[in-house]
C-alpha positions as a LaTeX table, in Angstrom:
\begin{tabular}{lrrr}
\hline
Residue & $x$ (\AA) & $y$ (\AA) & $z$ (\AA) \\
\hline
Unk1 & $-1.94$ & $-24.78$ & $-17.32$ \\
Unk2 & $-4.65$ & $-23.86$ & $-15.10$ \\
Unk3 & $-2.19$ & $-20.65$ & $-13.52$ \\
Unk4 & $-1.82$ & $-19.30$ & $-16.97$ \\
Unk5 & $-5.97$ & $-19.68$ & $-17.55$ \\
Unk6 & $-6.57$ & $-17.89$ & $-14.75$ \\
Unk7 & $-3.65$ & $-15.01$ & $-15.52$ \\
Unk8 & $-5.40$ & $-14.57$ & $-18.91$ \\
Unk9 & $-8.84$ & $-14.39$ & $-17.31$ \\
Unk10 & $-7.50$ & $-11.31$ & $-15.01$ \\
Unk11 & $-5.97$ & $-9.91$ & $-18.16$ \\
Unk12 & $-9.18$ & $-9.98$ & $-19.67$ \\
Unk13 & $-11.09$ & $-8.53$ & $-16.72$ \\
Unk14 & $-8.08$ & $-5.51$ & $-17.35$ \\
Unk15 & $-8.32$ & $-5.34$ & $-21.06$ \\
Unk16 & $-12.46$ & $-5.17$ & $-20.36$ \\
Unk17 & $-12.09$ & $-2.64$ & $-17.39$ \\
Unk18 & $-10.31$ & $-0.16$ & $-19.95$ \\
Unk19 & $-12.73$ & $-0.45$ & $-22.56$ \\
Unk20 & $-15.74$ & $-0.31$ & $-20.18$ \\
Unk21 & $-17.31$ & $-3.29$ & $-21.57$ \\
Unk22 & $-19.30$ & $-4.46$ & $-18.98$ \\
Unk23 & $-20.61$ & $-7.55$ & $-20.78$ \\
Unk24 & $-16.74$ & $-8.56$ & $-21.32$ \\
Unk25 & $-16.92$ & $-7.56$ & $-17.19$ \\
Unk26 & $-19.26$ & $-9.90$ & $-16.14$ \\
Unk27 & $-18.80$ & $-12.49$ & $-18.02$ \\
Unk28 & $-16.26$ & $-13.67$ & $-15.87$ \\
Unk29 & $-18.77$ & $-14.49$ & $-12.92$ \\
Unk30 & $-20.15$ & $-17.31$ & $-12.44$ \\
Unk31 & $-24.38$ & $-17.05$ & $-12.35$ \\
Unk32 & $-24.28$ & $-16.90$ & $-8.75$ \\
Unk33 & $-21.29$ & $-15.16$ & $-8.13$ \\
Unk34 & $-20.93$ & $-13.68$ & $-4.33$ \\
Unk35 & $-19.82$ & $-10.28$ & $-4.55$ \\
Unk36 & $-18.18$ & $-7.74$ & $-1.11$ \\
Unk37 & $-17.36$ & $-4.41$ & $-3.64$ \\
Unk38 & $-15.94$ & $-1.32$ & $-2.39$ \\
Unk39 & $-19.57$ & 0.78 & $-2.75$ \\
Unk40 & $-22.71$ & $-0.58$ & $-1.02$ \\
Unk41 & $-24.16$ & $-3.02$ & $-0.23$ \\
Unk42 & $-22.76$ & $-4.94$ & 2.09 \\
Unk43 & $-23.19$ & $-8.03$ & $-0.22$ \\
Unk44 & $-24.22$ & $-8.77$ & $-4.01$ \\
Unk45 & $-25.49$ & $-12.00$ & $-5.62$ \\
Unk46 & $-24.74$ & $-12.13$ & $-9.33$ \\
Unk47 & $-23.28$ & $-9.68$ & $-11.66$ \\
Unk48 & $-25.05$ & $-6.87$ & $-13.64$ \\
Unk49 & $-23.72$ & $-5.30$ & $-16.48$ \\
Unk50 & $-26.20$ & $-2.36$ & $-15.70$ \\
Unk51 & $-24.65$ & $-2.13$ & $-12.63$ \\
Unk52 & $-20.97$ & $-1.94$ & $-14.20$ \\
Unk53 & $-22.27$ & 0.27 & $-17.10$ \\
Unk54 & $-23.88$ & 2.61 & $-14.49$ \\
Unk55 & $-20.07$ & 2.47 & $-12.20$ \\
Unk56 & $-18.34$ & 3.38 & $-15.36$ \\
Unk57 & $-20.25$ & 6.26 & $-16.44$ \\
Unk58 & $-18.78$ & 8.00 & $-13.39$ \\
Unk59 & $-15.86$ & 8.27 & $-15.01$ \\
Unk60 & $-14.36$ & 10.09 & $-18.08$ \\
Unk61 & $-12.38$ & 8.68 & $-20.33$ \\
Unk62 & $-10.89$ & 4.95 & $-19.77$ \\
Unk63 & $-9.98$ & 3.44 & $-16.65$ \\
Unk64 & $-7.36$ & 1.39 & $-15.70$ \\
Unk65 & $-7.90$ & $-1.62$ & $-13.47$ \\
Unk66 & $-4.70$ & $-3.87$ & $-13.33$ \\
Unk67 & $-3.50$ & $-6.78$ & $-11.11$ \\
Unk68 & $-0.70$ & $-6.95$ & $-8.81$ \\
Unk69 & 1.70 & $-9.64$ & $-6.36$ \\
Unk70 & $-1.14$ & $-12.53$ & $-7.53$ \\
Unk71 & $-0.78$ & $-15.30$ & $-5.55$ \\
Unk72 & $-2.58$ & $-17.95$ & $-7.14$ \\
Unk73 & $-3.63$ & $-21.48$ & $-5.76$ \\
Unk74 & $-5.24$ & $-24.43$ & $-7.58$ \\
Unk75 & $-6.71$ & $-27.20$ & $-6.23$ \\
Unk76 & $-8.55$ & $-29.46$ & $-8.68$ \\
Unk77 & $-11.89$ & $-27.13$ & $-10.06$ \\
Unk78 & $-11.75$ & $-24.87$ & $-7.43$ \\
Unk79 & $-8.90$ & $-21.86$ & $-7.38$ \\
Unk80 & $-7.95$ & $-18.81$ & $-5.17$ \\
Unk81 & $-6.48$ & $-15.51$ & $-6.15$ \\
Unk82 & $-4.98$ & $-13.05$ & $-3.69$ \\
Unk83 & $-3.58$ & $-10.03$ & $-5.56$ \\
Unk84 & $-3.30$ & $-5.92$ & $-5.03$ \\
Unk85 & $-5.05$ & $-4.03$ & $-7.40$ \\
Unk86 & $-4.44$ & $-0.67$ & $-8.65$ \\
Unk87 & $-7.02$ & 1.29 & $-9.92$ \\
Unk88 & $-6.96$ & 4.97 & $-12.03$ \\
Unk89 & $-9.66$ & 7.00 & $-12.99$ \\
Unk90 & $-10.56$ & 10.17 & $-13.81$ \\
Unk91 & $-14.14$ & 10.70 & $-11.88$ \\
Unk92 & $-16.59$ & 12.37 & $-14.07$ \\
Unk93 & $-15.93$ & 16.56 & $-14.79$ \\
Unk94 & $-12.56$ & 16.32 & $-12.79$ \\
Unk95 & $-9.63$ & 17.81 & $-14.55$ \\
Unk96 & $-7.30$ & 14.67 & $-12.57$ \\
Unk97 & $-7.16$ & 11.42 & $-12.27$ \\
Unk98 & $-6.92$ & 9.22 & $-8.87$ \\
Unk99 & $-5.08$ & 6.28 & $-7.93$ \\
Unk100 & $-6.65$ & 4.13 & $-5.77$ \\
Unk101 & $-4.25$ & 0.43 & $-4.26$ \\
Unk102 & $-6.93$ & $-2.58$ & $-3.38$ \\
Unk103 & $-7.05$ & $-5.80$ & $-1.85$ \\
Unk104 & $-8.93$ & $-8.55$ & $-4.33$ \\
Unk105 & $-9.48$ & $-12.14$ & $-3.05$ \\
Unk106 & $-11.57$ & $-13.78$ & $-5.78$ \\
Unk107 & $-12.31$ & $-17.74$ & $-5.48$ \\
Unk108 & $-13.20$ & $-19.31$ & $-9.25$ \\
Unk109 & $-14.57$ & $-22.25$ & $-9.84$ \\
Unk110 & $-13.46$ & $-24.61$ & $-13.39$ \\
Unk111 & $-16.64$ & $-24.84$ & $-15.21$ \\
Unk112 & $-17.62$ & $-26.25$ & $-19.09$ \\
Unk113 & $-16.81$ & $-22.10$ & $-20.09$ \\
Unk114 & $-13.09$ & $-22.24$ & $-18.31$ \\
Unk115 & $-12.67$ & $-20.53$ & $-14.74$ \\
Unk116 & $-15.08$ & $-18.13$ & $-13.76$ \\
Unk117 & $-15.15$ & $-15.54$ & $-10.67$ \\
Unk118 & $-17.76$ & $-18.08$ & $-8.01$ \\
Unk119 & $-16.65$ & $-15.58$ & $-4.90$ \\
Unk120 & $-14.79$ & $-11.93$ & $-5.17$ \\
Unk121 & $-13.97$ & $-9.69$ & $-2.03$ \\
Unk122 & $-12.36$ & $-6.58$ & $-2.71$ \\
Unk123 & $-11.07$ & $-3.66$ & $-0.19$ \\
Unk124 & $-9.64$ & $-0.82$ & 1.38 \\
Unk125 & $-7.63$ & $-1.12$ & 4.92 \\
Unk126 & $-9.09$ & 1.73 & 7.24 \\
Unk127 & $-7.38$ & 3.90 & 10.28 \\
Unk128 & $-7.86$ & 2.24 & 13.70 \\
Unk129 & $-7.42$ & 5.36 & 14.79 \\
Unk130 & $-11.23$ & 6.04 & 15.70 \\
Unk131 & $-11.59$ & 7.87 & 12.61 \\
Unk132 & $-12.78$ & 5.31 & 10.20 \\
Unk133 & $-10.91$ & 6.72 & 7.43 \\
Unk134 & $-10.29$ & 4.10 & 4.62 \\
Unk135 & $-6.44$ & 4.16 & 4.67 \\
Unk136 & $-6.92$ & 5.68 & 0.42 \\
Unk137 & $-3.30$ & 6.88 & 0.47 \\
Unk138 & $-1.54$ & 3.20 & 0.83 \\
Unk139 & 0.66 & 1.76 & $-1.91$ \\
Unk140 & 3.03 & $-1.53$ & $-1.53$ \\
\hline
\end{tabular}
């Protein structure tokens, strides 16, 4: 039971990504959430949906944020999720869209609402090259 709660919760965060409802967004944090996004800073506290609001206005037209490989574990209130995630956007006054293949860890905690987002760490693999680069161009 507690695998399918937390399926329908990422569905959710997917169905809320491509509306760019950022209320539907954060609502899936917990008060106190610990955030590591892709854009600065280093660390967040907390979700904002003037934050989110403010991320999806770079973008025209929807976006599409979906979930893949999740490898979910449950262990009484507390859960982890390791999955790929693939986003696509079309940044704002671009003609084309990009795809863009992440790394999301997310730890959720059971509370009175159902599970909730306590810890999420999202990323890109870079070159070890010397370079830097983040490694944009992967895809499993």
């Amino acid at each position: 039971m507690s695998e399918n709660e937390i399926r329908d919760l990422l569905a959710e965060r997917t169905a809320a990504m491509h509306a760019k409802d950022a209320q539907r967004v954060v609502a899936s944090y917990t008060e106190k959430a610990v955030k590591f996004d892709l854009a600065p800073p280093l660390r967040t506290t907390g979700a904002s949906a003037e934050y989110v609001s403010q991320w999806f206005g770079t973008f025209d037209g929807p976006i599409s944020y979906t979930y893949h490989d999740e490898e979910i574990t449950v262990s009484g209130d507390l859960a982890v999720v390791a999955a790929l995630a693939k986003l696509t956007a079309t940044p704002q006054g671009q003609s084309e869209s990009f795809t863009l293949w992440l790394r999301a860890t997310f730890a959720l905690q059971r509370t009175e609402n159902g599970w909730l987002i306590a810890h999420e760490h999202v990323s890109t693999p870079f070159h070890m090259d010397g370079s830097f680069r983040a490694a944009v161009d992967l895809q499993p």
